[in-house]
């Protein structure tokens, strides 16, 4: 088990928006070996993942890396409602977090994203003028539209359990968003400002040439199982463009979706290996 590293919770100012943040200073070194920013998963996946994210941040810190974990605007303990969030505001939040890390002494930053957070990290890295030297992707969502449609199905599943609920289709819900409406799914009010950019986003279309390193770690059910086919295809396509992507797999449970809070110790150690 990873020993607990000291950490400091605070609210980071992102253009007037208060973002709940936790900073894990680098331990056992005179100066941090690197600076890491965690970009969280979407909606309930973020809540399910908090323990694993904290364990990994502590593990990084104990090995000499400084880590900042943030709740994006409208999520977690940060200011704002989820319905008021937007993909653009979230990228502004990442900028604010990176600038804060620069004030702490960073010269280059590793973005560590989980699920849609990985897609957001890649999107951000493709346009920012800040130096992003590494993007570490945990179980990345590579197709935003596919993710949104899967998320909308949660509402359909809930409706099937309620005989009084209207019977809808994912295409109906998608059209509501396209028409500018807000759709509530599993207690989260989805706004077009979040969903529309995500619907249009695919890792295949993101220019990642400016990022020095990209690592992907996926959690699989057994040691013989490969990474997801779309992940392997994306890596193959990037390799043809001269950008090598390191892909690793570890055995464990899908901690971002499991009913009970779950640890994947192998993911902690493999993530450290990716920093070397």
XYZ file of C-alpha atoms in Angstrom, residues 66-238:
173
model
C 4.560 17.319 -7.545
C 0.905 16.625 -8.320
C -2.136 18.880 -8.598
C -5.603 17.305 -8.635
C -8.509 19.592 -9.555
C -12.276 19.432 -9.746
C -13.296 21.198 -12.943
C -15.886 23.986 -12.792
C -19.360 22.674 -12.002
C -18.042 19.330 -10.743
C -17.148 17.879 -7.368
C -16.484 20.522 -4.730
C -15.717 23.310 -7.194
C -17.970 26.310 -7.729
C -20.867 26.208 -10.163
C -23.516 23.761 -11.252
C -22.812 21.001 -13.735
C -25.408 22.533 -16.053
C -23.345 25.751 -16.180
C -20.123 23.992 -17.177
C -18.727 23.932 -20.695
C -15.896 22.232 -22.542
C -14.347 25.661 -23.146
C -14.501 26.595 -19.454
C -12.891 23.280 -18.569
C -9.986 24.012 -20.907
C -9.660 27.422 -19.259
C -9.570 25.644 -15.893
C -6.702 23.472 -17.116
C -4.848 26.583 -18.254
C -5.288 28.150 -14.811
C -4.044 24.968 -13.133
C -1.002 24.781 -15.420
C -0.156 28.427 -14.735
C -0.364 27.715 -11.013
C 2.075 24.830 -11.437
C 4.427 27.124 -13.347
C 4.368 29.425 -10.317
C 5.448 26.435 -8.213
C 8.504 25.939 -10.416
C 7.302 23.758 -13.277
C 8.958 24.214 -16.659
C 6.966 21.436 -18.353
C 3.837 19.613 -17.270
C 2.486 16.084 -17.508
C -1.272 15.906 -18.028
C -2.727 12.788 -16.435
C -6.269 12.219 -17.638
C -8.838 9.574 -16.798
C -11.494 8.513 -19.329
C -12.972 11.705 -20.865
C -10.316 13.559 -18.887
C -7.752 11.927 -21.174
C -9.624 13.158 -24.254
C -9.835 16.622 -22.707
C -6.095 16.497 -21.977
C -5.288 15.598 -25.582
C -7.606 18.327 -26.864
C -6.011 20.884 -24.556
C -2.458 19.818 -25.401
C -3.159 20.216 -29.115
C -3.700 23.965 -28.925
C -2.068 25.348 -25.772
C 1.148 27.361 -25.953
C 2.168 25.902 -22.586
C 4.765 23.136 -22.635
C 3.063 19.772 -22.176
C 5.807 17.184 -22.272
C 3.720 14.093 -21.487
C 0.077 13.016 -21.560
C -0.659 9.962 -19.419
C -4.032 8.462 -20.339
C -5.901 6.147 -18.012
C -8.532 4.124 -19.911
C -8.998 6.946 -22.415
C -12.258 7.761 -24.154
C -11.171 8.275 -27.759
C -14.583 8.847 -29.347
C -16.644 11.565 -27.686
C -19.865 10.773 -29.540
C -19.749 7.113 -28.553
C -19.242 8.094 -24.915
C -22.128 10.581 -24.941
C -24.511 8.055 -26.479
C -23.511 5.461 -23.878
C -24.059 8.021 -21.127
C -27.508 8.913 -22.455
C -28.445 5.233 -22.300
C -28.231 5.467 -18.508
C -31.400 7.557 -18.646
C -33.100 4.988 -20.844
C -32.129 2.217 -18.441
C -33.563 4.169 -15.506
C -36.792 4.785 -17.441
C -37.227 1.053 -18.023
C -37.427 0.593 -14.250
C -40.155 3.236 -13.934
C -43.437 2.393 -15.649
C -44.552 6.031 -15.405
C -41.444 7.418 -17.101
C -41.684 8.345 -20.792
C -40.056 5.860 -23.129
C -37.367 7.717 -25.045
C -34.594 6.926 -27.491
C -31.015 8.121 -27.384
C -31.634 9.898 -30.675
C -34.453 11.868 -29.003
C -32.180 12.935 -26.153
C -29.394 13.838 -28.543
C -31.807 15.984 -30.542
C -32.855 17.823 -27.373
C -29.213 18.738 -26.847
C -28.807 19.733 -30.488
C -31.838 21.995 -30.065
C -30.153 23.723 -27.118
C -31.979 21.921 -24.325
C -30.610 20.504 -21.086
C -30.988 16.757 -20.529
C -30.776 15.222 -17.068
C -29.037 11.865 -16.847
C -28.325 10.026 -13.595
C -28.674 13.240 -11.622
C -26.454 15.299 -13.935
C -27.887 18.114 -16.048
C -26.096 17.876 -19.392
C -25.824 21.163 -21.242
C -25.125 21.613 -24.956
C -21.987 23.574 -24.002
C -20.462 20.405 -22.565
C -22.002 17.813 -24.847
C -21.738 19.408 -28.284
C -17.912 19.739 -28.286
C -17.654 16.232 -26.853
C -19.939 14.836 -29.549
C -17.682 16.320 -32.205
C -14.401 15.233 -30.638
C -12.350 12.210 -31.648
C -8.768 11.481 -30.698
C -8.186 10.522 -34.327
C -8.706 14.161 -35.322
C -6.531 15.740 -32.627
C -3.069 16.937 -33.635
C -0.777 15.648 -30.891
C 2.491 16.324 -32.707
C 3.544 18.962 -30.154
C 3.383 16.530 -27.220
C 6.706 14.822 -26.549
C 5.284 11.621 -25.024
C 1.918 9.928 -24.819
C 1.297 6.889 -22.633
C -1.882 4.837 -22.360
C -2.696 2.383 -19.595
C -5.833 0.271 -19.787
C -7.288 -2.001 -17.121
C -8.160 -5.461 -18.454
C -9.783 -8.557 -17.010
C -6.866 -10.965 -17.447
C -3.200 -10.874 -18.379
C -3.693 -12.222 -21.908
C -6.171 -9.521 -22.883
C -4.961 -6.726 -25.157
C -5.882 -3.071 -25.013
C -9.160 -2.043 -26.654
C -9.145 -2.383 -30.469
C -9.869 1.315 -31.006
C -6.927 2.208 -28.761
C -4.601 -0.037 -30.744
C -5.939 1.376 -34.012
C -5.415 4.951 -32.822
C -1.859 4.160 -31.740
C -1.153 2.502 -35.091
C -2.447 5.556 -36.942
C -0.338 7.900 -34.827
